[in-house]
Amino acid sequence: MQLTVINGSPRGERSNTKMLLDPFIKGFLETDGNHVELMYLKQIGRQDEFAGRFIDADAVFLAFPLYGDATPSIVTSYIERLAPHCSRDGNPAIGFLVQSGFPEAIHSIFVMRYLEKLARRLNCQYLGTIIKGGVEGIKLKPRFMVSGLLKKMYRLGQGFGKTGKLNPRILRRMARPMTFNWIRRLFARLVVMPLARSYAWDKELRKNGAYENRFDAP
Amino acid sequence: MRITILDGDPEALKSKLGQYVEQLQVQLAARGHEVSCIHLRELSFGHCTGCFGCWVKTPGECVIDDDFRNVCRAFVNSDLVIAASPITMGFVSSLLRRANERLLPILHPYIAFKNGECHHIGRYERYPKIGLILARDDQTDEEDIEIIEAIYRRNAINVNTDLVFTALTDDPVEETCRAIDGH
């Protein structure tokens, strides 16, 4: 199977999106005869070329970070360029990965509805959408906290390479929680949020000498 | 009421949306509102690179020094911001989305619960109400409009405000003015 993986993160090679895609691709390539082509939408000058080559693959996997509850604008501009392929016969199957900084899946389900509709509009078979929250800052977390997630991505890629399908059980597990119950909210308020403030944001603010100005409202 | 229209139409020539926005501007001014229209296509501004500089380096201001800094100022100093866009491929223009993502500086990195969900806290005491004006293309159906509206309703929650109306360029301009007057 020929798979095109499209990384829609404005951070490109340094993105959390890439960190999630790498094990997926590794798993996918374990099946003989599978090939992957990577495209980075951050290379805006190449978006016309990337849109033209959309139809070359058997399957396309479009991955991006949630920006303003939707697609980053570099993904929107790419999708605009796919207009000539609408309703065409023989378009590739398409799947998506939406990863967000917010920990709950509820933030991503609105764009998921748009993605399902997009697949129909393009006349592409819809493979599903991987929704994963709580991804911002994974590079700051100790490895053991992230390895489970990377393993799930690997298993998804492996399964997809063999069967051409995304394992729905893994998708469901990754999308949890939809929202936080009161216990998790309490835990987040008392433990996670203070930790995120002091170890991520405040540390960066201090490093830049901007801590005192953190509430500036220019 | 101070009203800012963010015109996300990439086409400069008299489009359906362009004409609608022009008429709306005139009628709103006649009703005593202070209206300004920002044609996003005429500005030079890049996309958000996800660097978080606006949160951790120069809090409240994007590290990219381009035309968008003034748009952020106009946004937070309005009572109502109307986002206007043609619909393409079932969504608003990438031009309007580029503007939406560049509004990140008006939020704060800290997170708090709103209605039981995580959201960023505000940097400003108050934020403008949001309105949406959409122009259909020949592929647009009701579901597309619902999808866009739902996403803009979520965007409004993110900036501590509400989406107060969604209008289509098929609706009479006066009807849209009345919807605006009600807020």
Short mmCIF file of C-alpha atoms in Angstrom, two decimals:
data_model
loop_
_atom_site.label_atom_id
_atom_site.label_comp_id
_atom_site.label_asym_id
_atom_site.label_seq_id
_atom_site.Cartn_x
_atom_site.Cartn_y
_atom_site.Cartn_z
CA MET A 1 0.00 0.00 0.00
CA GLN A 2 1.18 3.46 -0.88
CA LEU A 3 0.45 5.86 1.99
CA THR A 4 0.88 9.62 1.97
CA VAL A 5 1.33 11.09 5.43
CA ILE A 6 0.64 14.81 5.59
CA ASN A 7 1.96 16.69 8.58
CA GLY A 8 -0.17 19.83 8.99
CA SER A 9 1.68 21.28 11.97
CA PRO A 10 3.12 24.77 11.61
CA ARG A 11 6.01 23.47 13.74
CA GLY A 12 6.89 20.98 11.00
CA GLU A 13 9.81 18.68 11.84
CA ARG A 14 9.84 19.83 15.46
CA SER A 15 6.15 19.17 16.03
CA ASN A 16 4.40 16.97 18.56
CA THR A 17 2.41 15.78 15.55
CA LYS A 18 5.62 14.31 14.10
CA MET A 19 6.37 12.62 17.42
CA LEU A 20 3.01 10.82 17.17
CA LEU A 21 3.35 10.04 13.47
CA ASP A 22 6.83 8.48 13.69
CA PRO A 23 5.76 5.30 15.55
CA PHE A 24 2.63 5.04 13.36
CA ILE A 25 4.80 5.06 10.24
CA LYS A 26 7.23 2.59 11.76
CA GLY A 27 4.37 0.16 12.43
CA PHE A 28 2.90 0.70 8.98
CA LEU A 29 6.18 -0.08 7.21
CA GLU A 30 6.48 -3.49 8.87
CA THR A 31 4.23 -5.00 6.21
CA ASP A 32 6.13 -5.87 3.03
CA GLY A 33 5.33 -3.75 0.02
CA ASN A 34 4.15 -0.74 2.03
CA HIS A 35 5.57 2.67 1.16
CA VAL A 36 5.24 6.05 2.79
CA GLU A 37 5.60 9.51 1.39
CA LEU A 38 5.75 12.44 3.80
CA MET A 39 4.56 15.98 3.12
CA TYR A 40 4.98 18.96 5.39
CA LEU A 41 2.31 21.62 4.82
CA LYS A 42 4.59 24.11 6.56
CA GLN A 43 6.33 24.27 3.17
CA ILE A 44 3.62 26.57 1.88
CA GLY A 45 5.37 27.07 -1.47
CA ARG A 46 4.94 23.35 -2.18
CA GLN A 47 1.23 23.11 -1.29
CA ASP A 48 0.12 23.23 -4.95
CA GLU A 49 2.45 20.35 -5.76
CA PHE A 50 1.29 18.41 -2.65
CA ALA A 51 -2.36 18.94 -3.64
CA GLY A 52 -1.68 17.69 -7.16
CA ARG A 53 -0.09 14.53 -5.77
CA PHE A 54 -2.96 13.88 -3.34
CA ILE A 55 -4.48 11.41 -5.81
CA ASP A 56 -1.30 9.33 -6.26
CA ALA A 57 -1.63 7.35 -3.01
CA ASP A 58 -3.87 4.45 -1.98
CA ALA A 59 -4.46 6.15 1.35
CA VAL A 60 -3.78 9.58 2.82
CA PHE A 61 -3.29 10.35 6.46
CA LEU A 62 -3.72 14.03 7.37
CA ALA A 63 -2.42 14.93 10.83
CA PHE A 64 -2.55 18.29 12.58
CA PRO A 65 -2.67 20.06 15.93
CA LEU A 66 -6.02 21.60 16.91
CA TYR A 67 -5.83 25.37 16.32
CA GLY A 68 -8.84 27.40 17.42
CA ASP A 69 -11.02 24.25 17.62
CA ALA A 70 -10.30 23.56 13.96
CA THR A 71 -7.56 23.07 11.37
CA PRO A 72 -4.47 25.32 11.37
CA SER A 73 -4.76 27.76 8.45
CA ILE A 74 -1.96 25.99 6.55
CA VAL A 75 -4.18 22.89 6.56
CA THR A 76 -7.24 24.92 5.50
CA SER A 77 -5.30 26.38 2.57
CA TYR A 78 -4.19 22.88 1.55
CA ILE A 79 -7.79 21.62 1.67
CA GLU A 80 -8.85 24.58 -0.51
CA ARG A 81 -6.34 23.35 -3.08
CA LEU A 82 -7.98 19.89 -3.11
CA ALA A 83 -11.18 21.34 -4.63
CA PRO A 84 -10.39 20.01 -8.16
CA HIS A 85 -10.36 16.43 -6.77
CA CYS A 86 -13.90 16.63 -5.32
CA SER A 87 -16.26 13.74 -6.21
CA ARG A 88 -13.60 12.14 -8.40
CA ASP A 89 -13.65 8.33 -8.76
CA GLY A 90 -10.63 6.46 -7.46
CA ASN A 91 -9.56 8.98 -4.84
CA PRO A 92 -7.44 7.58 -1.99
CA ALA A 93 -8.98 6.53 1.33
CA ILE A 94 -8.43 9.18 3.97
CA GLY A 95 -7.84 9.19 7.73
CA PHE A 96 -7.00 11.96 10.16
CA LEU A 97 -5.12 12.63 13.38
CA VAL A 98 -6.21 15.57 15.52
CA GLN A 99 -4.03 16.20 18.54
CA SER A 100 -4.73 18.93 21.04
CA GLY A 101 -3.12 20.60 24.00
CA PHE A 102 -6.39 20.52 25.89
CA PRO A 103 -6.66 17.16 27.63
CA GLU A 104 -10.26 16.29 26.76
CA ALA A 105 -11.55 14.97 23.43
CA ILE A 106 -14.60 17.25 23.45
CA HIS A 107 -12.55 20.08 21.95
CA SER A 108 -11.81 18.00 18.83
CA ILE A 109 -15.17 16.42 18.03
CA PHE A 110 -16.45 19.53 16.24
CA VAL A 111 -13.64 19.49 13.70
CA MET A 112 -14.06 15.70 13.41
CA ARG A 113 -17.54 16.25 11.99
CA TYR A 114 -16.00 18.58 9.41
CA LEU A 115 -13.35 15.98 8.51
CA GLU A 116 -15.97 13.24 7.98
CA LYS A 117 -17.87 15.58 5.70
CA LEU A 118 -14.65 16.47 3.88
CA ALA A 119 -14.02 12.79 3.14
CA ARG A 120 -17.52 12.51 1.64
CA ARG A 121 -17.03 15.72 -0.35
CA LEU A 122 -13.79 14.36 -1.83
CA ASN A 123 -15.42 10.96 -2.46
CA CYS A 124 -12.68 9.35 -0.33
CA GLN A 125 -13.36 6.32 1.82
CA TYR A 126 -13.27 7.63 5.43
CA LEU A 127 -10.86 5.61 7.57
CA GLY A 128 -11.55 7.41 10.84
CA THR A 129 -10.01 10.10 12.99
CA ILE A 130 -7.51 9.58 15.77
CA ILE A 131 -8.30 12.10 18.49
CA LYS A 132 -5.70 12.61 21.15
CA GLY A 133 -5.81 15.29 23.83
CA GLY A 134 -3.17 16.42 26.31
CA VAL A 135 -0.36 16.35 23.76
CA GLU A 136 1.17 19.80 24.31
CA GLY A 137 4.18 19.46 26.56
CA ILE A 138 4.73 15.75 25.88
CA LYS A 139 8.34 16.56 25.09
CA LEU A 140 8.71 17.89 28.66
CA LYS A 141 7.23 14.77 30.22
CA PRO A 142 9.36 11.86 31.37
CA ARG A 143 9.54 9.07 28.80
CA PHE A 144 7.51 6.57 30.83
CA MET A 145 4.50 8.88 30.75
CA VAL A 146 4.57 9.08 26.98
CA SER A 147 5.57 5.56 25.99
CA GLY A 148 2.01 4.16 26.26
CA LEU A 149 0.76 6.75 23.79
CA LEU A 150 3.61 6.14 21.34
CA LYS A 151 2.95 2.41 21.57
CA LYS A 152 -0.71 2.89 20.72
CA MET A 153 0.30 4.92 17.67
CA TYR A 154 2.72 2.15 16.67
CA ARG A 155 0.01 -0.51 17.01
CA LEU A 156 -2.43 1.60 15.03
CA GLY A 157 0.14 1.97 12.25
CA GLN A 158 0.99 -1.74 12.32
CA GLY A 159 -2.69 -2.73 12.09
CA PHE A 160 -3.32 -0.19 9.38
CA GLY A 161 -0.37 -1.50 7.37
CA LYS A 162 -1.79 -5.03 7.46
CA THR A 163 -5.52 -4.48 7.11
CA GLY A 164 -5.96 -0.96 5.77
CA LYS A 165 -8.12 -0.17 8.80
CA LEU A 166 -7.63 1.78 12.02
CA ASN A 167 -8.37 -0.38 15.05
CA PRO A 168 -11.57 1.16 16.50
CA ARG A 169 -10.80 -0.07 20.02
CA ILE A 170 -7.51 1.83 20.11
CA LEU A 171 -9.20 4.91 18.64
CA ARG A 172 -11.82 4.86 21.38
CA ARG A 173 -9.23 4.45 24.11
CA MET A 174 -7.07 7.27 22.80
CA ALA A 175 -10.02 9.66 22.68
CA ARG A 176 -10.70 9.27 26.40
CA PRO A 177 -11.71 11.22 28.37
CA MET A 178 -14.42 13.05 26.45
CA THR A 179 -14.77 15.39 29.43
CA PHE A 180 -13.44 15.27 33.00
CA ASN A 181 -15.63 14.01 35.82
CA TRP A 182 -15.50 15.95 39.12
CA ILE A 183 -12.75 13.78 40.59
CA ARG A 184 -10.44 14.41 37.66
CA ARG A 185 -11.34 18.10 37.66
CA LEU A 186 -10.39 18.33 41.32
CA PHE A 187 -7.13 16.47 40.67
CA ALA A 188 -6.39 18.76 37.71
CA ARG A 189 -7.08 21.87 39.75
CA LEU A 190 -4.99 20.83 42.72
CA VAL A 191 -2.12 18.98 41.05
CA VAL A 192 -1.85 19.16 37.26
CA MET A 193 -2.61 22.85 36.69
CA PRO A 194 -0.20 24.17 39.34
CA LEU A 195 2.50 21.84 37.98
CA ALA A 196 1.88 22.98 34.40
CA ARG A 197 2.01 26.60 35.53
CA SER A 198 5.25 26.38 37.44
CA TYR A 199 7.14 23.78 35.40
CA ALA A 200 6.08 24.82 31.93
CA TRP A 201 4.75 28.34 31.59
CA ASP A 202 6.34 30.16 34.53
CA LYS A 203 9.73 28.56 33.88
CA GLU A 204 9.66 29.74 30.27
CA LEU A 205 8.40 33.19 31.30
CA ARG A 206 11.23 33.57 33.84
CA LYS A 207 13.83 32.35 31.35
CA ASN A 208 12.70 35.13 29.02
CA GLY A 209 12.54 37.70 31.80
CA ALA A 210 8.84 38.10 31.10
CA TYR A 211 7.37 36.58 34.28
CA GLU A 212 6.41 39.93 35.82
CA ASN A 213 4.66 40.88 32.59
CA ARG A 214 2.72 37.66 32.26
CA PHE A 215 -0.67 39.37 32.72
CA ASP A 216 0.12 42.26 30.36
CA ALA A 217 -2.82 43.37 28.28
CA PRO A 218 -1.38 45.60 25.54
CA MET B 1 -21.65 50.02 19.68
CA ARG B 2 -18.13 49.65 18.29
CA ILE B 3 -18.24 47.04 15.57
CA THR B 4 -15.27 45.57 13.71
CA ILE B 5 -15.84 43.46 10.62
CA LEU B 6 -13.06 41.01 9.80
CA ASP B 7 -13.55 40.49 6.08
CA GLY B 8 -12.04 37.11 5.22
CA ASP B 9 -12.92 37.21 1.54
CA PRO B 10 -9.76 36.54 -0.49
CA GLU B 11 -11.39 38.10 -3.59
CA ALA B 12 -11.15 41.86 -3.95
CA LEU B 13 -13.60 42.12 -6.86
CA LYS B 14 -17.26 42.75 -6.07
CA SER B 15 -18.17 39.34 -4.70
CA LYS B 16 -21.53 38.48 -3.13
CA LEU B 17 -19.90 38.78 0.28
CA GLY B 18 -18.04 42.00 -0.55
CA GLN B 19 -21.26 43.72 -1.61
CA TYR B 20 -23.10 42.43 1.44
CA VAL B 21 -20.43 43.66 3.83
CA GLU B 22 -20.40 47.06 2.14
CA GLN B 23 -24.19 47.47 2.49
CA LEU B 24 -24.08 46.22 6.06
CA GLN B 25 -21.40 48.76 6.94
CA VAL B 26 -23.49 51.62 5.54
CA GLN B 27 -26.69 50.51 7.28
CA LEU B 28 -25.01 49.88 10.64
CA ALA B 29 -23.40 53.34 10.50
CA ALA B 30 -26.84 54.83 9.73
CA ARG B 31 -28.13 53.12 12.85
CA GLY B 32 -25.56 54.95 14.93
CA HIS B 33 -22.90 52.26 15.28
CA GLU B 34 -19.21 52.97 14.96
CA VAL B 35 -18.18 50.49 12.26
CA SER B 36 -14.80 49.64 10.82
CA CYS B 37 -14.04 46.94 8.30
CA ILE B 38 -10.68 45.20 8.07
CA HIS B 39 -10.12 43.58 4.68
CA LEU B 40 -7.73 40.83 5.75
CA ARG B 41 -6.53 40.24 2.17
CA GLU B 42 -5.03 43.74 2.13
CA LEU B 43 -2.89 43.08 5.22
CA SER B 44 0.43 41.39 5.30
CA PHE B 45 0.51 38.80 8.09
CA GLY B 46 1.86 35.30 8.50
CA HIS B 47 0.28 32.21 10.02
CA CYS B 48 0.70 31.28 13.68
CA THR B 49 3.85 29.19 14.05
CA GLY B 50 2.84 27.74 17.42
CA CYS B 51 5.91 29.25 19.13
CA PHE B 52 3.97 30.54 22.18
CA GLY B 53 6.14 33.68 22.17
CA CYS B 54 2.94 35.70 22.76
CA TRP B 55 2.56 33.84 26.06
CA VAL B 56 6.11 33.44 27.30
CA LYS B 57 8.31 36.07 25.62
CA THR B 58 6.25 39.20 25.00
CA PRO B 59 3.02 38.43 26.91
CA GLY B 60 -0.02 39.67 25.03
CA GLU B 61 1.79 40.49 21.80
CA CYS B 62 2.87 38.26 18.92
CA VAL B 63 6.62 38.09 18.37
CA ILE B 64 6.00 38.53 14.63
CA ASP B 65 5.98 42.26 13.94
CA ASP B 66 3.46 42.50 11.09
CA ASP B 67 0.09 44.07 10.31
CA PHE B 68 -1.75 41.73 12.64
CA ARG B 69 -0.79 43.52 15.85
CA ASN B 70 -3.32 46.24 15.01
CA VAL B 71 -6.00 43.64 14.35
CA CYS B 72 -5.57 42.24 17.88
CA ARG B 73 -5.94 45.77 19.24
CA ALA B 74 -9.07 46.39 17.16
CA PHE B 75 -10.49 43.07 18.33
CA VAL B 76 -10.18 43.67 22.06
CA ASN B 77 -11.42 47.25 21.73
CA SER B 78 -14.68 46.28 20.00
CA ASP B 79 -18.10 45.47 21.41
CA LEU B 80 -18.86 43.17 18.51
CA VAL B 81 -16.58 41.49 15.98
CA ILE B 82 -18.16 40.10 12.83
CA ALA B 83 -16.19 37.43 11.00
CA ALA B 84 -17.17 37.32 7.32
CA SER B 85 -16.14 34.64 4.85
CA PRO B 86 -17.16 32.81 1.72
CA ILE B 87 -17.59 29.06 2.21
CA THR B 88 -15.15 26.87 0.30
CA MET B 89 -14.81 23.10 0.71
CA GLY B 90 -17.33 23.29 3.55
CA PHE B 91 -15.39 25.75 5.64
CA VAL B 92 -14.49 29.40 5.98
CA SER B 93 -11.49 30.76 4.07
CA SER B 94 -7.93 29.96 5.11
CA LEU B 95 -7.45 33.75 5.20
CA LEU B 96 -10.02 34.09 8.00
CA ARG B 97 -8.58 31.07 9.82
CA ARG B 98 -5.12 32.63 9.61
CA ALA B 99 -6.58 35.66 11.39
CA ASN B 100 -8.35 33.48 13.96
CA GLU B 101 -5.19 31.64 14.93
CA ARG B 102 -3.20 34.87 15.21
CA LEU B 103 -5.57 36.03 17.97
CA LEU B 104 -3.78 33.73 20.42
CA PRO B 105 -2.03 36.66 22.21
CA ILE B 106 -5.36 37.86 23.62
CA LEU B 107 -5.54 34.71 25.74
CA HIS B 108 -3.38 33.62 28.66
CA PRO B 109 -1.48 30.33 28.83
CA TYR B 110 -2.97 29.39 32.21
CA ILE B 111 -5.92 27.03 32.04
CA ALA B 112 -9.08 26.97 34.13
CA PHE B 113 -12.37 25.07 33.99
CA LYS B 114 -15.31 26.66 32.18
CA ASN B 115 -18.53 24.64 32.19
CA GLY B 116 -16.45 21.69 33.31
CA GLU B 117 -14.04 21.93 30.37
CA CYS B 118 -10.45 23.16 30.21
CA HIS B 119 -10.07 26.55 28.56
CA HIS B 120 -7.42 29.26 28.64
CA ILE B 121 -8.12 32.14 30.97
CA GLY B 122 -8.64 35.61 29.53
CA ARG B 123 -5.98 38.31 29.41
CA TYR B 124 -8.58 41.09 29.19
CA GLU B 125 -11.55 41.84 31.44
CA ARG B 126 -14.04 41.65 28.60
CA TYR B 127 -14.13 40.41 25.05
CA PRO B 128 -16.39 41.42 22.17
CA LYS B 129 -19.41 39.38 21.18
CA ILE B 130 -18.90 37.46 17.94
CA GLY B 131 -21.05 37.37 14.81
CA LEU B 132 -20.62 35.34 11.65
CA ILE B 133 -21.53 36.18 8.05
CA LEU B 134 -21.17 33.44 5.46
CA ALA B 135 -21.58 33.32 1.70
CA ARG B 136 -22.56 29.95 0.22
CA ASP B 137 -20.81 28.47 -2.78
CA ASP B 138 -22.60 26.05 -5.13
CA GLN B 139 -21.61 23.03 -2.98
CA THR B 140 -22.72 24.42 0.39
CA ASP B 141 -25.49 22.60 2.22
CA GLU B 142 -27.15 23.09 5.62
CA GLU B 143 -24.77 20.65 7.30
CA ASP B 144 -21.75 22.72 6.25
CA ILE B 145 -23.28 25.79 7.85
CA GLU B 146 -24.06 23.86 11.05
CA ILE B 147 -20.47 22.59 11.20
CA ILE B 148 -18.99 26.07 10.77
CA GLU B 149 -21.40 27.58 13.27
CA ALA B 150 -20.58 24.90 15.86
CA ILE B 151 -16.85 25.59 15.52
CA TYR B 152 -17.33 29.36 15.86
CA ARG B 153 -19.52 28.78 18.91
CA ARG B 154 -16.57 26.86 20.41
CA ASN B 155 -14.17 29.66 19.39
CA ALA B 156 -16.38 32.12 21.24
CA ILE B 157 -16.27 30.02 24.43
CA ASN B 158 -12.48 30.03 24.16
CA VAL B 159 -12.40 33.81 24.35
CA ASN B 160 -14.99 34.09 27.14
CA THR B 161 -17.74 35.34 24.87
CA ASP B 162 -20.73 34.22 22.80
CA LEU B 163 -21.54 33.76 19.15
CA VAL B 164 -24.59 36.00 18.93
CA PHE B 165 -25.69 35.48 15.32
CA THR B 166 -24.90 33.63 12.11
CA ALA B 167 -26.13 35.29 8.93
CA LEU B 168 -25.93 34.25 5.29
CA THR B 169 -25.52 36.67 2.44
CA ASP B 170 -28.92 35.36 1.23
CA ASP B 171 -30.55 37.01 4.28
CA PRO B 172 -31.72 40.60 3.84
CA VAL B 173 -29.16 43.10 5.20
CA GLU B 174 -31.85 44.70 7.36
CA GLU B 175 -32.56 41.42 9.08
CA THR B 176 -28.86 41.07 9.94
CA CYS B 177 -28.82 44.67 11.24
CA ARG B 178 -31.76 43.87 13.49
CA ALA B 179 -29.95 40.79 14.82
CA ILE B 180 -26.98 43.03 15.60
CA ASP B 181 -29.07 45.76 17.25
CA GLY B 182 -30.48 43.17 19.62
CA HIS B 183 -27.05 42.76 21.22
#
